[in-house]
Coordinates of C-alpha atoms and ligand atoms in Angstrom, one line a residue:
X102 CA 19.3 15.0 -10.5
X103 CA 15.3 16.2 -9.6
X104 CA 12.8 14.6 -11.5
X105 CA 11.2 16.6 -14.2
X106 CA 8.9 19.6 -13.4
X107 CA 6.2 19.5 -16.2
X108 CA 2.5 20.6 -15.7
X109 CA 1.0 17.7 -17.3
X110 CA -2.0 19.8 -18.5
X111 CA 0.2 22.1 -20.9
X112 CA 1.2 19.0 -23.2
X113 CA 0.1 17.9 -26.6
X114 CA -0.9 14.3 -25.0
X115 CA -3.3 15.8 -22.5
X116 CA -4.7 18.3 -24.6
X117 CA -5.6 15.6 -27.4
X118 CA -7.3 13.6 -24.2
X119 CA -9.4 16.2 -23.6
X120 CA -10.5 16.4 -26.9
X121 CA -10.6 12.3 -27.0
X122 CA -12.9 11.9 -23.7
X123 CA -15.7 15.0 -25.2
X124 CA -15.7 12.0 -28.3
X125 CA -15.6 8.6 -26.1
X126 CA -17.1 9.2 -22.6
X127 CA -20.5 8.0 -23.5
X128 CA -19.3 5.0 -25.0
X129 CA -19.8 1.5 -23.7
X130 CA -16.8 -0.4 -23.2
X131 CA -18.9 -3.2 -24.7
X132 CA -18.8 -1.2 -27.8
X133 CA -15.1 -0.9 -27.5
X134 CA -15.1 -4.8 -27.4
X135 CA -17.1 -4.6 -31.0
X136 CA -14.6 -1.8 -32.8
X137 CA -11.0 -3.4 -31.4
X138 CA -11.1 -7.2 -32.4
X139 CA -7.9 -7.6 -30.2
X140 CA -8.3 -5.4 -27.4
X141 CA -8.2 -8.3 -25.0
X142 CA -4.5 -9.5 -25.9
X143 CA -3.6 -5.9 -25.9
X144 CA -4.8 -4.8 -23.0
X145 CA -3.5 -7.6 -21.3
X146 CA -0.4 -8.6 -19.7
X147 CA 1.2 -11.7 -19.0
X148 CA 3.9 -11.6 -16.6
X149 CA 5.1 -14.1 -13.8
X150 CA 2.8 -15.7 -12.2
X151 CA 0.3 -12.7 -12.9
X152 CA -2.1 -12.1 -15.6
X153 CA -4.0 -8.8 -15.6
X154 CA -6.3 -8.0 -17.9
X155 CA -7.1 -4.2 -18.2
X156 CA -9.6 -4.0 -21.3
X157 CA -12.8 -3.8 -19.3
X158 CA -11.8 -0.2 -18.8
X159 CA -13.8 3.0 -20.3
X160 CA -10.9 3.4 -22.5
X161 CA -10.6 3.0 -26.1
X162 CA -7.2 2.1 -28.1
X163 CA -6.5 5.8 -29.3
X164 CA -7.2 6.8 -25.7
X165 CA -4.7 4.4 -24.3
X166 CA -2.1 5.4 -27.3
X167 CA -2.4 8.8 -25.8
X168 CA -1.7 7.9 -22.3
X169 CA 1.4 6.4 -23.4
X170 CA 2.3 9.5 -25.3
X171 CA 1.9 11.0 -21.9
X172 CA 4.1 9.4 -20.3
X173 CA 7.1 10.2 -22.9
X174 CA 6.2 13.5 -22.5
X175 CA 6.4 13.9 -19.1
X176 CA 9.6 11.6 -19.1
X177 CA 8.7 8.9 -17.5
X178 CA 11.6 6.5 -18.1
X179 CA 14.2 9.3 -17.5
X180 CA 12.0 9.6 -14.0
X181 CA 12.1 5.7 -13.0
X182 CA 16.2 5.6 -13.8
X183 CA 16.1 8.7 -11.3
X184 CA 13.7 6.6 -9.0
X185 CA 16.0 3.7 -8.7
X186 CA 19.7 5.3 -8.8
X187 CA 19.6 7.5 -5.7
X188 CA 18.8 10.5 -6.8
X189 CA 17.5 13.3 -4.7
X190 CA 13.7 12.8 -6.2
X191 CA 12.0 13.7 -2.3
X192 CA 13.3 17.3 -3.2
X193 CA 11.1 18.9 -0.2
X194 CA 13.3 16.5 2.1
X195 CA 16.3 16.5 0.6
X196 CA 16.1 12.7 0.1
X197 CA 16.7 10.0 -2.2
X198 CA 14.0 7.2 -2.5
X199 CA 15.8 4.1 -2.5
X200 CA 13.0 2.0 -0.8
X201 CA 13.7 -0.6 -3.5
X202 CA 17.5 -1.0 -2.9
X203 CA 16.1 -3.0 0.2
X204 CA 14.4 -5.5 -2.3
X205 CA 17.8 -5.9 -4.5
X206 CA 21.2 -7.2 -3.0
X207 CA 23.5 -5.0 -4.5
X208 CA 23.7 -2.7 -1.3
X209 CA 26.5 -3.5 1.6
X210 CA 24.6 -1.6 4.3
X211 CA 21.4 -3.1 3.4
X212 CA 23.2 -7.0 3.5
X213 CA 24.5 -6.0 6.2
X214 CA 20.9 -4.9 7.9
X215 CA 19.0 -8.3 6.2
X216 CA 21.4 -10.4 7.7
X217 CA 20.6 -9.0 11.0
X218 CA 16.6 -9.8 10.6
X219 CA 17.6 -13.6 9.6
X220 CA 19.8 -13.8 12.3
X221 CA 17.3 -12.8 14.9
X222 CA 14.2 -14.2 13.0
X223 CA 16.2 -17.2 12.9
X224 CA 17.3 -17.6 16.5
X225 CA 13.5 -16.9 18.0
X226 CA 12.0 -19.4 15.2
X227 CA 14.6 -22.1 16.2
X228 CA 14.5 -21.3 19.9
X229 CA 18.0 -20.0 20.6
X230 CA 16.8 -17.0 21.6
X231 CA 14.9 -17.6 24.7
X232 CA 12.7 -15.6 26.9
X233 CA 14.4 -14.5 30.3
X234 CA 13.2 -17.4 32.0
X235 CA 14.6 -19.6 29.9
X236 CA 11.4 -20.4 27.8
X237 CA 10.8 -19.9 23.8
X238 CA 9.3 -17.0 22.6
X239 CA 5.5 -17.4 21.3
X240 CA 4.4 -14.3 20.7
X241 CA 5.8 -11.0 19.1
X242 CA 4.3 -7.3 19.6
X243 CA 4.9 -4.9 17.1
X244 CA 4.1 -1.3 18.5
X245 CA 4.3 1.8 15.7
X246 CA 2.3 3.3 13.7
X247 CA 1.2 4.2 10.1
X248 CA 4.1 2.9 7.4
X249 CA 5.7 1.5 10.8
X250 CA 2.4 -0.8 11.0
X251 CA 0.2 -0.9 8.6
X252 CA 2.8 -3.1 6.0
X253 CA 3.7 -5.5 8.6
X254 CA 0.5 -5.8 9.9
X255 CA -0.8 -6.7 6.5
X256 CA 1.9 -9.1 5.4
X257 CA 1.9 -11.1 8.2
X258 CA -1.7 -11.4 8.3
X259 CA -1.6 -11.8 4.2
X260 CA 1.0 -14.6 4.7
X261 CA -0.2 -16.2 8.2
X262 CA -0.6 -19.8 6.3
X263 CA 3.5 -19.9 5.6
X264 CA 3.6 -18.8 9.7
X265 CA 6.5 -20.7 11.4
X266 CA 4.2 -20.1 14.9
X267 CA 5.1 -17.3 16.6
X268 CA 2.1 -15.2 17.5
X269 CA 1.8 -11.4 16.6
X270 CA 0.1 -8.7 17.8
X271 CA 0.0 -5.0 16.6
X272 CA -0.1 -1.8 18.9
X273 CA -0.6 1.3 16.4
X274 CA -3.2 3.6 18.4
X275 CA -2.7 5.6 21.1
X276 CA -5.8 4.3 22.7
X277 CA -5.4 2.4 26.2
X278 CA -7.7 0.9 26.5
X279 CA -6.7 -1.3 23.2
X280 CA -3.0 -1.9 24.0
X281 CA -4.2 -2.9 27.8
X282 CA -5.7 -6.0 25.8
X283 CA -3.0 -6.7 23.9
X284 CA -1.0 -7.8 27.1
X285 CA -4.1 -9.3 29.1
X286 CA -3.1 -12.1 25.9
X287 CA 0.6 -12.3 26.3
X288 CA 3.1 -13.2 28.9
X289 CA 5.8 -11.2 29.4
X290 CA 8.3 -14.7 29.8
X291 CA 7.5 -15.4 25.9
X292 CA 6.8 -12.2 24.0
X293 CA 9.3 -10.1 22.1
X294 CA 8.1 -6.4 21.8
X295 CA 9.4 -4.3 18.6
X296 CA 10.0 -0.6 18.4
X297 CA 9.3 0.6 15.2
X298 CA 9.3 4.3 14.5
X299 CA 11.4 5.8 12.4
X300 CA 11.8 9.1 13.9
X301 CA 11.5 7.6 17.2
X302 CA 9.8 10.6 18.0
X303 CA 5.8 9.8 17.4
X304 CA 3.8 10.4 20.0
X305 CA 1.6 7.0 19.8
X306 CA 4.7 5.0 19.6
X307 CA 6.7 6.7 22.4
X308 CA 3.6 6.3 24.5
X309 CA 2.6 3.0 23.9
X310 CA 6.5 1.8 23.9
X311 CA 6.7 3.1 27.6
X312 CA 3.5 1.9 28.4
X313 CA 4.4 -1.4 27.4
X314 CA 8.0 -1.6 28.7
X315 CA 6.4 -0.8 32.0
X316 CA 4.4 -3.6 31.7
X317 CA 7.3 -5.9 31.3
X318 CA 9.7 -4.4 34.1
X319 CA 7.1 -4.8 36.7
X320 CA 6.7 -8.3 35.6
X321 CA 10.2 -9.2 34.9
X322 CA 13.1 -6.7 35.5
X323 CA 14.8 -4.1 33.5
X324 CA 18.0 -5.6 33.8
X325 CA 16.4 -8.3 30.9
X326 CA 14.7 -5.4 28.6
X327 CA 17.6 -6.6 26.0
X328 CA 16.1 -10.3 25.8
X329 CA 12.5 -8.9 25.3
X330 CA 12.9 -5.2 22.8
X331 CA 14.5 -4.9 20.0
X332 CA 14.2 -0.9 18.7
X333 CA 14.3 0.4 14.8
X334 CA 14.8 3.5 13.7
X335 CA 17.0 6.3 12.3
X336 CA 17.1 7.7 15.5
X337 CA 19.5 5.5 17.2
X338 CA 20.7 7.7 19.9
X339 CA 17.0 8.0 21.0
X340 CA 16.2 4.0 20.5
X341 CA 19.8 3.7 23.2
X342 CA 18.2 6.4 25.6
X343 CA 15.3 3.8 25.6
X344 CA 17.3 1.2 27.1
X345 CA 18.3 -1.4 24.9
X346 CA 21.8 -1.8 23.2
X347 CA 23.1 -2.2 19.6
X348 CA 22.9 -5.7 19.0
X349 CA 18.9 -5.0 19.5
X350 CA 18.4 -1.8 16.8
X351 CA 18.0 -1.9 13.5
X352 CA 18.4 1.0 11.4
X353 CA 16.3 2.6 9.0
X354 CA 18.5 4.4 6.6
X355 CA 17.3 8.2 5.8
X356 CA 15.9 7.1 2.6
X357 CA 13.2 4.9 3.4
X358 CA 10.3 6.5 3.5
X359 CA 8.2 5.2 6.5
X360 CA 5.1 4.1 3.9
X361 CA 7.5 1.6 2.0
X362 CA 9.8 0.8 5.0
X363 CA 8.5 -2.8 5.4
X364 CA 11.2 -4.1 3.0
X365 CA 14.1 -3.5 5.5
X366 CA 14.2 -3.6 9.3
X367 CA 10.7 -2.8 9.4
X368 CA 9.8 -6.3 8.3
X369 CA 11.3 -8.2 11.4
X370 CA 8.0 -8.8 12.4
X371 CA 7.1 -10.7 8.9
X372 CA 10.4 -12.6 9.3
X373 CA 9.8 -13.4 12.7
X374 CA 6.4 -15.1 11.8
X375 CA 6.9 -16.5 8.4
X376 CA 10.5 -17.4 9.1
X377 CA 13.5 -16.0 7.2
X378 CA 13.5 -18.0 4.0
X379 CA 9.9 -17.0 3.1
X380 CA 10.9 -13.3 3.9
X381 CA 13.5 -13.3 1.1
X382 CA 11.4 -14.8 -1.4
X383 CA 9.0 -11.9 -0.3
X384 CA 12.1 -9.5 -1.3
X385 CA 12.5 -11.5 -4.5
X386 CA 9.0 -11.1 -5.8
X387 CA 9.0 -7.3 -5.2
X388 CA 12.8 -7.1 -7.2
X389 CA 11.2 -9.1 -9.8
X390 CA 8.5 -6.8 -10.4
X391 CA 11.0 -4.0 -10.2
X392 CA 12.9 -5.6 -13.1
X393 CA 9.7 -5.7 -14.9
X394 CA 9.2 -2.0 -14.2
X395 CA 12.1 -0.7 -15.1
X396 CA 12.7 -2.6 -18.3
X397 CA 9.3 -3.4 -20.0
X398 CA 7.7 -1.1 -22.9
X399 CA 5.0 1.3 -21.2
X400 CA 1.8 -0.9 -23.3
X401 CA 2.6 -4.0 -21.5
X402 CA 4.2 -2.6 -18.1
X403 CA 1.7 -3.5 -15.2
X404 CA 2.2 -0.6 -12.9
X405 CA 2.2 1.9 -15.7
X406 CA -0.5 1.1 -17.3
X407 CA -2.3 0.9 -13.8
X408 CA -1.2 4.4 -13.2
X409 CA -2.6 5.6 -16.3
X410 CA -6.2 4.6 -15.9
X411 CA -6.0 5.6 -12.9
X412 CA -5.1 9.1 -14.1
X413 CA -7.4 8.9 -16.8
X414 CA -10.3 8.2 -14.6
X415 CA -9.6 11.1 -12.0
X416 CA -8.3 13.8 -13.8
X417 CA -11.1 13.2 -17.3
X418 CA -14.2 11.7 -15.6
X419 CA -13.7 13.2 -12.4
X420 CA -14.2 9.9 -10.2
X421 CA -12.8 10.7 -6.6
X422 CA -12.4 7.4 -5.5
X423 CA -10.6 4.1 -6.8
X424 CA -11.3 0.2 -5.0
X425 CA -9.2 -2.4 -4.4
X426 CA -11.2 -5.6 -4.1
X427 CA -8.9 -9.1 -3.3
X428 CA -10.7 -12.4 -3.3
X429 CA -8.9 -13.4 -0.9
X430 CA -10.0 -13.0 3.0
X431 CA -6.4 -13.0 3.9
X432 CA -6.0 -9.9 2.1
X433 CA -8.5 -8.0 4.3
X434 CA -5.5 -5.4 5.6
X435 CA -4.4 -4.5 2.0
X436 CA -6.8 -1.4 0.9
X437 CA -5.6 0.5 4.1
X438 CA -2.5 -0.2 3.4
X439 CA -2.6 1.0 0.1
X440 CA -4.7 4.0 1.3
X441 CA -1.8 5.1 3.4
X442 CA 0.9 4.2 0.7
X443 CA -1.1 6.0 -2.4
X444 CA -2.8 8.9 -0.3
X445 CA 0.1 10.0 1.8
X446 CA 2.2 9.9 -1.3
X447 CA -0.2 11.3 -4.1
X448 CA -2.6 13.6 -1.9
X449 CA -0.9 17.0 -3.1
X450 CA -1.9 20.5 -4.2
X451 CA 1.0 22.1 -5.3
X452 CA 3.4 20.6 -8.2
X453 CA 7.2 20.2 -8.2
X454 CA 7.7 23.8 -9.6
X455 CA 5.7 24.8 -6.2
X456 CA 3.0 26.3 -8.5
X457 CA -0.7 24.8 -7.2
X458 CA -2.0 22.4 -9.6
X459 CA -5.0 22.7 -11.8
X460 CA -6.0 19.6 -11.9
X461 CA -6.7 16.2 -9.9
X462 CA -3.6 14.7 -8.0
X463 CA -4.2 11.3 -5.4
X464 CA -7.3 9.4 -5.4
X465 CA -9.1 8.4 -2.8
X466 CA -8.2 4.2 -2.3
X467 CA -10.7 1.6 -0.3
X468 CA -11.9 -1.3 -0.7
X469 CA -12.4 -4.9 1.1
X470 CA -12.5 -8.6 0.3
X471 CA -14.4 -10.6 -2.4
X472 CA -17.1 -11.6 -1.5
X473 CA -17.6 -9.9 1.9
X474 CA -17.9 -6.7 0.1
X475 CA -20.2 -7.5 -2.6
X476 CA -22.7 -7.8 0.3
X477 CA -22.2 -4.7 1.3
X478 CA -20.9 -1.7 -1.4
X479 CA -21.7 -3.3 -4.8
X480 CA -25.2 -2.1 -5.1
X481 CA -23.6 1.4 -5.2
X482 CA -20.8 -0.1 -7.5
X483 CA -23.9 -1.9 -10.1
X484 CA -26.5 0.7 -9.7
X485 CA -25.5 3.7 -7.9
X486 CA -24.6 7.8 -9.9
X487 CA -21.1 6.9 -9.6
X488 CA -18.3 5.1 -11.3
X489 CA -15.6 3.3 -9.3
X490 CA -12.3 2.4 -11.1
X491 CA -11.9 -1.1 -9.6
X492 CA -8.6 -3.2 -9.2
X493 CA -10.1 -7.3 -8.6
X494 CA -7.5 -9.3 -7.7
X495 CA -7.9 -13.2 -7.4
X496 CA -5.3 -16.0 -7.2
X497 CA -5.9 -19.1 -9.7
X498 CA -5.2 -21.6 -6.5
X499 CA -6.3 -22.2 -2.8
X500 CA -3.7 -22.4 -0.5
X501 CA -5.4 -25.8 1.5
X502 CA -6.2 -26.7 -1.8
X503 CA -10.1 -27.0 -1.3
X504 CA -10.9 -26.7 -5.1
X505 CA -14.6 -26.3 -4.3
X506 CA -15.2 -23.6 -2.4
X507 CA -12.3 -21.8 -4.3
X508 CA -13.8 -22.3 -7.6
X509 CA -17.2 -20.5 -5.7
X510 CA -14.5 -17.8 -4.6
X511 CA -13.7 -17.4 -8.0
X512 CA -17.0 -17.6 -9.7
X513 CA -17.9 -14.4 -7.9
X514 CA -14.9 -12.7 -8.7
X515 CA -15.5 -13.4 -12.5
X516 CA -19.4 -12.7 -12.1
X517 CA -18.7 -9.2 -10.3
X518 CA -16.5 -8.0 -13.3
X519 CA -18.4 -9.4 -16.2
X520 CA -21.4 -7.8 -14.1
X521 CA -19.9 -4.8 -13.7
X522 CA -19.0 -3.8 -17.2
X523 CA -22.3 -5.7 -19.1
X524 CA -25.2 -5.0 -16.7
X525 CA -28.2 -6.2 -17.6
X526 CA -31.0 -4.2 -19.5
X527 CA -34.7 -5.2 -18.4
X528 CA -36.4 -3.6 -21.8
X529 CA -39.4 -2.4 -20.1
X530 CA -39.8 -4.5 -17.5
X531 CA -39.2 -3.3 -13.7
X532 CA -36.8 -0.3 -14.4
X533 CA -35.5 -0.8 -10.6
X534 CA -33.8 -4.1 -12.0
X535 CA -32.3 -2.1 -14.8
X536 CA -28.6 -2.6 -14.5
X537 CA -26.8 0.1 -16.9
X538 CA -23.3 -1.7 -17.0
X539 CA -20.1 0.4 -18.5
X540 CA -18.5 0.0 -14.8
X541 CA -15.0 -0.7 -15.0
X542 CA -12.8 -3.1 -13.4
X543 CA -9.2 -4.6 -14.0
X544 CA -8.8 -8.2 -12.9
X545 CA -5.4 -9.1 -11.4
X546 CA -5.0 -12.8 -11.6
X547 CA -2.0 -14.3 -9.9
X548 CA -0.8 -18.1 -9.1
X549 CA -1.0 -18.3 -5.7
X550 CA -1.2 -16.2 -2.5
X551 CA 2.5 -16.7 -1.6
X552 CA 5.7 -14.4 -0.2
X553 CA 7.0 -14.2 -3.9
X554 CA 3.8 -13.5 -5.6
X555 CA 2.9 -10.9 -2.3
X556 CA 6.2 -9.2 -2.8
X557 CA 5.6 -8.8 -6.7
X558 CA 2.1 -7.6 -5.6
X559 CA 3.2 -4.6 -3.3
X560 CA 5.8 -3.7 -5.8
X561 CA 3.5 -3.2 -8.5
X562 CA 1.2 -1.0 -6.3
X563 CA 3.9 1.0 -5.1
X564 CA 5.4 1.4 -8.8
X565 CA 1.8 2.5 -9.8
X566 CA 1.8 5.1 -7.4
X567 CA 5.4 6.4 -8.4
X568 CA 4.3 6.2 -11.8
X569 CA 0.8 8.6 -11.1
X570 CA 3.1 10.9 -9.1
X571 CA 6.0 11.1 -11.8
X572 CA 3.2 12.0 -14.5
X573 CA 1.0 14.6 -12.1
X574 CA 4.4 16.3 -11.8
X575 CA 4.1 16.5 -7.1
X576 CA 6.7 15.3 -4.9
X577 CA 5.1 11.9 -3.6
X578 CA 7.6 10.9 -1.0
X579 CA 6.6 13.7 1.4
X580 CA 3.9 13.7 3.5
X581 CA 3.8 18.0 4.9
X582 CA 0.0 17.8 5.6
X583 CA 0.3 15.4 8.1
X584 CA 2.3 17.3 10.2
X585 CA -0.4 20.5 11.1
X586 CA -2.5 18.1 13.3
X587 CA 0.7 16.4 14.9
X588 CA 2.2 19.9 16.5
X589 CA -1.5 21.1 17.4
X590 CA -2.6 18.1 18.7
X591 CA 0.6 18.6 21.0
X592 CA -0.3 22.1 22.0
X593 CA -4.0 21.3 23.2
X594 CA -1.9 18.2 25.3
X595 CA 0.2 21.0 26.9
X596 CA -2.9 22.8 27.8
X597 CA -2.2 25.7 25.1
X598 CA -5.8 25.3 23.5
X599 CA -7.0 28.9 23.6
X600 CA -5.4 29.5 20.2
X601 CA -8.0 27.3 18.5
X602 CA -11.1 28.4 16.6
X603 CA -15.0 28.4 18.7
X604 CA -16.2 25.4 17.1
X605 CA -12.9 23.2 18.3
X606 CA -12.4 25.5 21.5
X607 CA -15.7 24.6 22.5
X608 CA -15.7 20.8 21.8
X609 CA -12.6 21.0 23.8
X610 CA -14.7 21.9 27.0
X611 CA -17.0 19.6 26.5
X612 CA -14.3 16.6 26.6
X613 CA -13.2 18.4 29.9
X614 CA -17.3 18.1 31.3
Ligands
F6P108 O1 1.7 10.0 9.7 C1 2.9 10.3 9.1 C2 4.0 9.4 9.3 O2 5.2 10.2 9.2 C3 4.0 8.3 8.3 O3 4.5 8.6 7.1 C4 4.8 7.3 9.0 O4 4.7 6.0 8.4 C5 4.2 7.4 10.4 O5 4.0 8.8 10.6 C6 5.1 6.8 11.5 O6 6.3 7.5 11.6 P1 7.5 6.9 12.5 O7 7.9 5.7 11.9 O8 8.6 8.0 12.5 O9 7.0 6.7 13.9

């Protein structure tokens, strides 16, 4: 069963929003504060280990009621059953979307596939699987690119405090210079190199995977390739032409889409460094906020109600852009990899009837850490013409348990958002230090930067971004537009660049100057 086809604009819900943002859009959310005496408990949610609080938001309480009227009438629930029971919902694909099976256990194949990461992440971590010389493995190279990267790349980094000590490294670009570097730093006796690509057919990956096994057969010999690669894909007859044999390839079923792979076999590389016992409490945190997903009333479910100020911000005040700001430094990789997960998946033009939309689909995600990036964006974010939805996450404990320079962390993280939304009005005085407020923010608090709280954080973010796609009625598991610069790109490679237009055609000579 397809999801539902709805234009989102034609309903009741939407049309009264329109209506309801010509009323409120002036308003301050201060004033919100004043007229709703318990807007705070009610636009807040308590769940877990997380607490996020979404009432400094341009949004009123009839506003919000709407939004959740929207979402009944764009069946939402019916969608998420669909969502999570394997039904054909990447229609353009032929797919089900079952990225979430990988985070539950009720799925033989994908037992079958986690035992195979603990099993390997176990045998490097406790050194019975040694390098060809006999030595332990101390570093691991992950080479792939976008959903094949960018997850990994993030959690390890993200979770590098629980690391067991094995070393990683990340080859995504095809630039040579870059992956030369990479293995100026390793030795070939004590590095395990992973394939990841699901097609095994991307140029960046099949380049830099040769490149690399190169590397190691003129250092070692090819007759050890199995002790050093271990390939995943869905391609497995390609990943065997490579050279290595079944006991080192991992499979990524069909429906896993390569932006929310890093549950399966794409996370060997997190297991590998923060050992297998931290990677399943990672799995249990993401199924816990599925749980939560599934079964909680839209008002108090996290990544619906995300989704819908989200929605509300893009499609009724127009803002093209949303920021994700963690106060945490360890954090640093997750805007990109939420850029790739929401803009991949939301960045569409024509709905699921195939009609083009007439309204706002995917936002535009960025960010960076708290506090590195209030010296260096914020003055647009206080003072600047434009408003920027903000997500402001924070965890209530350090991980080395330095209370002092946390609670500093922290004060800036509260400051930012109560700064954001109040301003500060200088009544005369130097109108350059006027500070308008009515910015808004949410503030994601959670425990403690940990696998289980990590895996719950993903999963809310890619819920949210079901959720906005579900309700702006496009197929989100697809990602067509990316394919254009992939065959061209392979054209001007084969030398077959006289079909391009002046401008590019005459670039193209220059590069050959
Ligand atoms: O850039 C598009 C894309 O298909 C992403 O969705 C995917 O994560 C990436 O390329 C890598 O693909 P693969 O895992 O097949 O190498």
């Amino acid at each position: 069963m397809a999801l539902s086809k709805i234009n989102p604009t034609k309903l009741s819900s939407w049309k009264k929003l329109v209506q309801q943002f010509d009323k409120e859009n002036n308003h301050h959310i201060n004033d919100f504060f004043k007229e709703e005496n318990n807007r705070v408990d009610e636009f807040s949610v308590s769940w877990n280990n997380f607490y996020v609080d979404f009432s400094k938001n341009r949004l009123s309480n009839n506003t919000f009621n709407l939004l959740i009227s929207l979402c009944k009438e764009t069946n939402l629930r019916d969608n998420i059953d669909k969502y999570f029971n394997g039904s054909v919902i990447n229609e353009t694909e032929s797919r089900a979307v079952l990225h979430t099976a990988l985070r539950s256990s009720g799925n033989d194949g994908v037992n079958k596939t986690l035992n195979k990461i603990i099993n390997i992440s176990d045998k490097i971590n406790n050194g019975d699987r040694l390098g060809y010389t006999g030595k332990k493995i101390t570093d691991v190279v992950n080479v792939g690119i976008g959903g094949s990267h960018l997850g990994p790349e993030m959690v390890t980094e993200a979770l590098s405090y629980y690391s067991k000590g094995i070393k990683a490294h990340f080859i995504s670009n095809i630039d040579p210079d870059f992956t030369s570097k990479i293995l100026e730093k390793i030795n070939p006796e004590t590095t395990i190199f992973i394939i990841v690509s699901k097609t095994f057919s991307t140029i960046e990956t099949i380049e830099n995977a040769n490149k690399v096994k190169a590397w190691f057969i003129d250092s070692a010999s090819e007759d050890f390739l199995n002790d050093h690669f271990i390939c995943i894909s869905n391609n497995i007859e390609a990943t065997k032409k490579f050279g290595v044999s079944s006991e080192n390839i991992l499979s990524i079923p069909e429906w896993v889409g390569g932006r929310f792979s890093l549950w399966g076999s794409v996370g060997l590389v997190i297991s590998i460094v923060i050992g297998s016992k931290n990677f399943k409490d990672f799995l249990r945190g993401a199924n816990e906020m599925d749980i939560h997903f599934k079964s909680s009333p839209f008002e108090k479910n996290i990544s619906v109600v995300l989704a819908l100020i989200s929605i509300w911000y893009n499609n009724f005040f127009k803002c093209e852009t949303e920021v994700v700001i963690p106060y945490s430094q360890f954090l640093s990789k997750l805007p990109d990899y939420l850029q790739q997960a929401s803009m991949e998946s939301n960045g569409k033009s024509i709905d699921r009837s195939g009609e083009k939309v007439n309204y706002e689909t995917g936002s535009i995600v960025w960010g960076s850490t708290g506090t590195n990036a209030q010296h260096a964006f914020f003055q647009l974010m206080h003072q600047g013409t434009k408003i920027i939805p903000s997500d402001f996450i924070a965890f209530k404990k350090s991980l080395h348990n330095d209370s002092d320079q946390h609670k500093i962390l922290n004060s800036n993280f509260l400051a930012q958002t109560n700064a954001l939304m109040m301003g500060k009005s200088t009544s005369g005085e130097d109108i350059h230090k006027n500070i308008d407020g009515n910015k808004p923010s949410n503030s994601i608090v959670i425990n403690k930067l940990d696998p289980f709280n990590l895996g719950s954080l993903i999963a809310m973010y890619e819920n949210k971004i079901f959720t906005i796609g579900s309700i702006l009625n496009v197929f989100s598991f697809d990602q067509w537009g990316v394919e254009l610069g992939k065959s061209i790109a392979k054209e001007i490679l084969a030398g077959k660049d006289k079909s391009l237009d002046k401008s590019t055609k005459k670039t193209s000579d220059q590069l050959k100057k």
